[in-house]
Coordinates of C-alpha atoms in Angstrom, one line a residue:
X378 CA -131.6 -3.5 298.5
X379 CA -130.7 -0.6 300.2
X380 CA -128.3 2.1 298.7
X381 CA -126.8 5.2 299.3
X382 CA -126.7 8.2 296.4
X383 CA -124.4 11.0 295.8
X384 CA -125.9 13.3 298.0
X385 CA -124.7 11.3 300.6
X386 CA -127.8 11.9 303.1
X387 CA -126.3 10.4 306.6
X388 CA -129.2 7.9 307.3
X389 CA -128.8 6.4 303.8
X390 CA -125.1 6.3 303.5
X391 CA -125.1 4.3 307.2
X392 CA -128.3 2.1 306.1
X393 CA -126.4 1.3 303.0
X394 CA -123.4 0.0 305.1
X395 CA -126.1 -1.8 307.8
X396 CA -126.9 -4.5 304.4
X397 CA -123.4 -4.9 304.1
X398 CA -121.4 -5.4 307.5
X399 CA -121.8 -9.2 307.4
X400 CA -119.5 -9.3 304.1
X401 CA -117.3 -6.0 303.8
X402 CA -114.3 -7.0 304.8
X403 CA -114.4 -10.4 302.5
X404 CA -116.0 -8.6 299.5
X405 CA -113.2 -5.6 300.0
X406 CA -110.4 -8.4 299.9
X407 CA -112.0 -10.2 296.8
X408 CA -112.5 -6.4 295.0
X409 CA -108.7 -5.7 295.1
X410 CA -107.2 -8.8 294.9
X411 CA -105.8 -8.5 299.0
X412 CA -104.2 -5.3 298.0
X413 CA -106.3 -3.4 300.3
X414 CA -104.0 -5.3 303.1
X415 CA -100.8 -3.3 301.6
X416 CA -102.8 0.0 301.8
X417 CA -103.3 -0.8 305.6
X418 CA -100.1 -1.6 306.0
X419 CA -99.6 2.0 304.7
X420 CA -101.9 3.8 306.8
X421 CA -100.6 2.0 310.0
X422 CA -96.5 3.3 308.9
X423 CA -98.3 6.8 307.8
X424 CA -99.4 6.9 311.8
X425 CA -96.4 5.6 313.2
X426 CA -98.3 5.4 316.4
X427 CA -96.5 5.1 319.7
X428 CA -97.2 3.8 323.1
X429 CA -99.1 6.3 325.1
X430 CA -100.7 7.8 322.1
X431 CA -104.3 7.8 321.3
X432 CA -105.6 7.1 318.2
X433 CA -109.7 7.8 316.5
X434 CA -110.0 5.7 313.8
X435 CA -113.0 7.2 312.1
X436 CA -115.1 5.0 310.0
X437 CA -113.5 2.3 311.1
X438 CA -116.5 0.0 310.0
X439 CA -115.8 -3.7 311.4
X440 CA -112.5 -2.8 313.3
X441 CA -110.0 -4.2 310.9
X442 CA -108.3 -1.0 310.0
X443 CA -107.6 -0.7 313.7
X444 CA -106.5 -4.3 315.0
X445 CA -103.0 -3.5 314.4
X446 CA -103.1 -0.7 317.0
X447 CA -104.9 -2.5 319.4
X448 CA -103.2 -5.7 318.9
X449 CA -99.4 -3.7 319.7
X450 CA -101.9 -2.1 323.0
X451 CA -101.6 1.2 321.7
X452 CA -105.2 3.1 322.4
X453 CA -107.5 3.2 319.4
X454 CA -111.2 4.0 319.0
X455 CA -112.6 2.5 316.1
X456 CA -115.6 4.6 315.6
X457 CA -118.6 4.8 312.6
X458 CA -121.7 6.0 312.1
X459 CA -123.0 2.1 311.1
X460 CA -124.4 0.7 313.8
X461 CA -124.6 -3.0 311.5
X462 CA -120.7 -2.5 311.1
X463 CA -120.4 -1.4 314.5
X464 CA -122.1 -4.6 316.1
X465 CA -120.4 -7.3 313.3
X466 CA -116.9 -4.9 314.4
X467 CA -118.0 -5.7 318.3
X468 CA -118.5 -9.2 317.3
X469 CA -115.4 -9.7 316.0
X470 CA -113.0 -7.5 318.6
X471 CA -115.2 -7.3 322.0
X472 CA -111.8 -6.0 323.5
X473 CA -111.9 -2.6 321.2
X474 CA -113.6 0.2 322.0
X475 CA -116.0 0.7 319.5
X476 CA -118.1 4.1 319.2
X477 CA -121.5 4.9 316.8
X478 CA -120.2 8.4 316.0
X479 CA -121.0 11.6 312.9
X480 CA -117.8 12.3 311.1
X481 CA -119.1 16.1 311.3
X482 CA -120.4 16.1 315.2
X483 CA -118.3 13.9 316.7
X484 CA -118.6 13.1 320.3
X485 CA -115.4 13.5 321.8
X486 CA -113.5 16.8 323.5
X487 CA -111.5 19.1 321.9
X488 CA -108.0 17.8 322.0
X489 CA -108.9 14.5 322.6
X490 CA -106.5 12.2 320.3
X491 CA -102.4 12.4 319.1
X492 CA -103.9 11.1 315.4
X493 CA -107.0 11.1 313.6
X494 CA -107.0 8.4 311.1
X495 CA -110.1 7.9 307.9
X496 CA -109.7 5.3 305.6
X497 CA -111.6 4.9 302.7
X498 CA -114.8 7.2 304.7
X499 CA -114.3 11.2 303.8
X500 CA -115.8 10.2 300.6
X501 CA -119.1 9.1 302.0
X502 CA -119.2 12.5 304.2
X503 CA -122.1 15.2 302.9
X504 CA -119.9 17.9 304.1
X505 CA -116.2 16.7 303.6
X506 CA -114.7 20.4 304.9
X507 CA -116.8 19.9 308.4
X508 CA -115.5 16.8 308.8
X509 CA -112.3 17.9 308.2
X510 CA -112.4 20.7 310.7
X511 CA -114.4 18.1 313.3
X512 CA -111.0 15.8 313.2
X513 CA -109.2 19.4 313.8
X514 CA -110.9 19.8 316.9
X515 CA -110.5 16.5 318.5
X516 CA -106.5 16.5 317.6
X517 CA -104.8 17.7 320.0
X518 CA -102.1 20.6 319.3
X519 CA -99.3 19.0 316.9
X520 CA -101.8 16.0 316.5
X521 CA -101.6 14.0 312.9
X522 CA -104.0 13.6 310.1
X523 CA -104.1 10.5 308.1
X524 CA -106.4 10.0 305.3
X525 CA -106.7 6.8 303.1
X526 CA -109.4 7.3 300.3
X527 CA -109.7 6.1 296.8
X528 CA -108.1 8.5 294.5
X529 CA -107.2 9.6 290.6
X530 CA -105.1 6.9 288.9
X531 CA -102.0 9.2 287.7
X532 CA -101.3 7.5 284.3
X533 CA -103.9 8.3 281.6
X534 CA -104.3 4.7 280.5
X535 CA -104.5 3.2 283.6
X536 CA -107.2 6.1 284.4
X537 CA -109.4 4.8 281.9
X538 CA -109.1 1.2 282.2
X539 CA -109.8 1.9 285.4
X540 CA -113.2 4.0 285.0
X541 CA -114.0 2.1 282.4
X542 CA -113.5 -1.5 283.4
X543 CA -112.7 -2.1 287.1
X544 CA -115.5 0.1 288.5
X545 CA -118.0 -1.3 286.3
X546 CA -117.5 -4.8 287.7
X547 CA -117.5 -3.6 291.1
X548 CA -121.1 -4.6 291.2
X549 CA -121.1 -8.3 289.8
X550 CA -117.6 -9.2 292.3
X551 CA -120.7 -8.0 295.2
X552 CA -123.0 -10.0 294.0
X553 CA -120.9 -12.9 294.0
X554 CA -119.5 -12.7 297.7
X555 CA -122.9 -12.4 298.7
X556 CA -122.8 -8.6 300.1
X557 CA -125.7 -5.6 298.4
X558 CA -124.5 -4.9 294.7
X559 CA -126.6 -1.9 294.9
X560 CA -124.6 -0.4 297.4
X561 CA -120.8 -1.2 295.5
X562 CA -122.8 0.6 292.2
X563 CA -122.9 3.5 295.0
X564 CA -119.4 3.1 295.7
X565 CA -118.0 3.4 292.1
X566 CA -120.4 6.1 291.2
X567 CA -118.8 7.7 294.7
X568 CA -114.8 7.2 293.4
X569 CA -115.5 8.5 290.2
X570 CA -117.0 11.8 291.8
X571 CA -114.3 12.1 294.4
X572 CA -111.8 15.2 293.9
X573 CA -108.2 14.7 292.5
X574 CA -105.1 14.4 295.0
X575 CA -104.6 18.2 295.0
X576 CA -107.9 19.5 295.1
X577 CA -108.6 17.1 298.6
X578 CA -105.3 18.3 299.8
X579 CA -106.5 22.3 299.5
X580 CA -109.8 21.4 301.3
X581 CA -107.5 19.8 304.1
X582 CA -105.1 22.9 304.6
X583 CA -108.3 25.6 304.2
X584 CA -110.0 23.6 307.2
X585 CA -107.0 24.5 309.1
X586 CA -104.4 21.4 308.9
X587 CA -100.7 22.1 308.4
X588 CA -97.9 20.4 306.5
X589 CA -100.1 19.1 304.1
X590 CA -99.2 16.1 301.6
X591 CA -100.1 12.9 300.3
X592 CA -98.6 9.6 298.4
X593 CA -99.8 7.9 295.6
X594 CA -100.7 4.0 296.6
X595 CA -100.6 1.7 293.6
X596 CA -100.3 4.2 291.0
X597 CA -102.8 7.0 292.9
X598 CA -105.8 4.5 292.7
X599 CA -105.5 5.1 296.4
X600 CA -103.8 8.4 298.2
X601 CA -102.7 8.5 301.5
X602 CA -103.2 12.0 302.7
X603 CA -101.5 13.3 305.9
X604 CA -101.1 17.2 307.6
X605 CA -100.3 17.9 311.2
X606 CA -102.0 20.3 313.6
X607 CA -100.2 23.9 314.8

C-alpha cells in the first residue's frame, strides 16, 4: 500500500493518489454521505464562470470537479500531478482537456486563465505559498482565486467529535469501498495538520492575492476560499 506522509514529497503524494484513482470519487461520496456534491455545487457558484472565460482546475484528479464547466462548454483544464487520476479522469471525460501538471511549476503562461480553481489539493502541496503565487501568475490581471479545502470545524464540540471520531474512521469507510486505507490515514493525519480559516487566508493575501475571504461549508469542516488578482 502506498502512502503519502506529512512532508508531502511530490512523488509520494502523486503515487499515493496512483493506488486510488480507480475508487476516489465513490469512496469520497461514501466518506461524506454525498455532501461533497453540495461543496461542488459551491465551488462552481464561487466561480461563477462565464462563456468565454477560461478556467485551470488544479488537482482536478478524475475530472469531476470540472464536468460542470465543461458540460455548460465553458473552457476548463482539469489538471494534476496524478497521472493514475489523470488516465481514470481521461477515461471517463475523453472530451476534457486533461493536463499532468506541479501545483508549484505549472506549465502554462503568465496570464493564462480568468480563474484558478483547487479543491480539496493545497493541502497536499510541500510548499503551499509557491503554489499560491504559481496560480498568481497564470491568472490573468483581475483573475479569481477559488479554493475548496478541508478546514477547522467552528463550534468546539463539533471540532472534537470531529477529530475524534470522523477522521478516525476515515480509514475503515476505504477499506470497505475497496480504495488504499493507508492513503485516507494520510488524509486525516493531513486535515488535522491543515491551518485554520484565517491563518490560510494571510498566506493567500502575502503571496500577492487581493480581496481576500472565505465561507464556512457545513459548519467550516470545509472553507471555500476566494481573492482576486490586481
Amino acid at each position: 500500500m502506498t502512502r503519502a506522509q506529512l512532508d508531502k514529497k511530490p512523488v509520494d503524494v502523486a503515487s499515493m493518489f496512483d493506488t486510488v484513482a480507480e475508487k476516489y470519487d465513490v469512496t469520497n461520496d461514501v466518506m461524506t454521505a454525498g455532501i461533497d456534491r453540495l461543496w461542488r455545487r459551491a465551488v462552481v457558484k464561487a466561480v461563477g464562470a462565464r462563456r468565454g472565460e477560461r478556467i485551470l482546475d488544479i488537482a482536478a484528479g478524475t475530472g469531476t470537479s470540472s464536468e460542470p464547466w465543461a458540460d455548460r462548454e465553458i473552457e476548463v483544464v482539469p489538471a494534476d500531478f496524478s497521472l493514475g487520476m489523470l488516465r481514470v479522469g481521461r477515461r471517463r471525460r475523453p472530451d476534457m482537456a486533461f493536463t499532468a501538471a506541479d501545483a508549484m511549476s505549472l506549465p502554462f503562461a503568465d496570464a493564462s486563465f480568468d480563474v484558478v480553481t483547487m479543491s480539496y489539493g493545497l493541502r497536499n502541496v510541500s510548499d503551499t505559498d509557491a503554489a499560491l503565487r504559481e496560480f498568481l501568475r497564470v491568472a490573468k490581471p483581475g483573475g479569481r482565486l477559488v479554493v475548496c479545502e478541508f478546514s477547522q470545524p467552528v463550534h468546539r464540540v463539533v471540532r472534537g467529535a470531529y477529530g475524534n471520531v470522523v477522521l478516525r474512521l476515515l480509514p475503515a469507510i476505504a477499506r470497505r469501498t475497496g480504495s488504499n486505507a493507508e492513503s485516507y490515514v494520510y488524509l486525516a493525519e493531513s486535515i488535522r495538520d491543515w491551518p485554520p480559516q484565517g491563518e490560510l487566508a494571510r498566506r493567500i493575501e502575502q503571496a500577492g492575492w487581493s480581496s481576500v475571504g472565505w465561507q464556512n461549508l457545513t459548519g467550516g469542516i470545509v472553507a471555500l476560499h476566494t481573492a482576486v488578482k490586481r
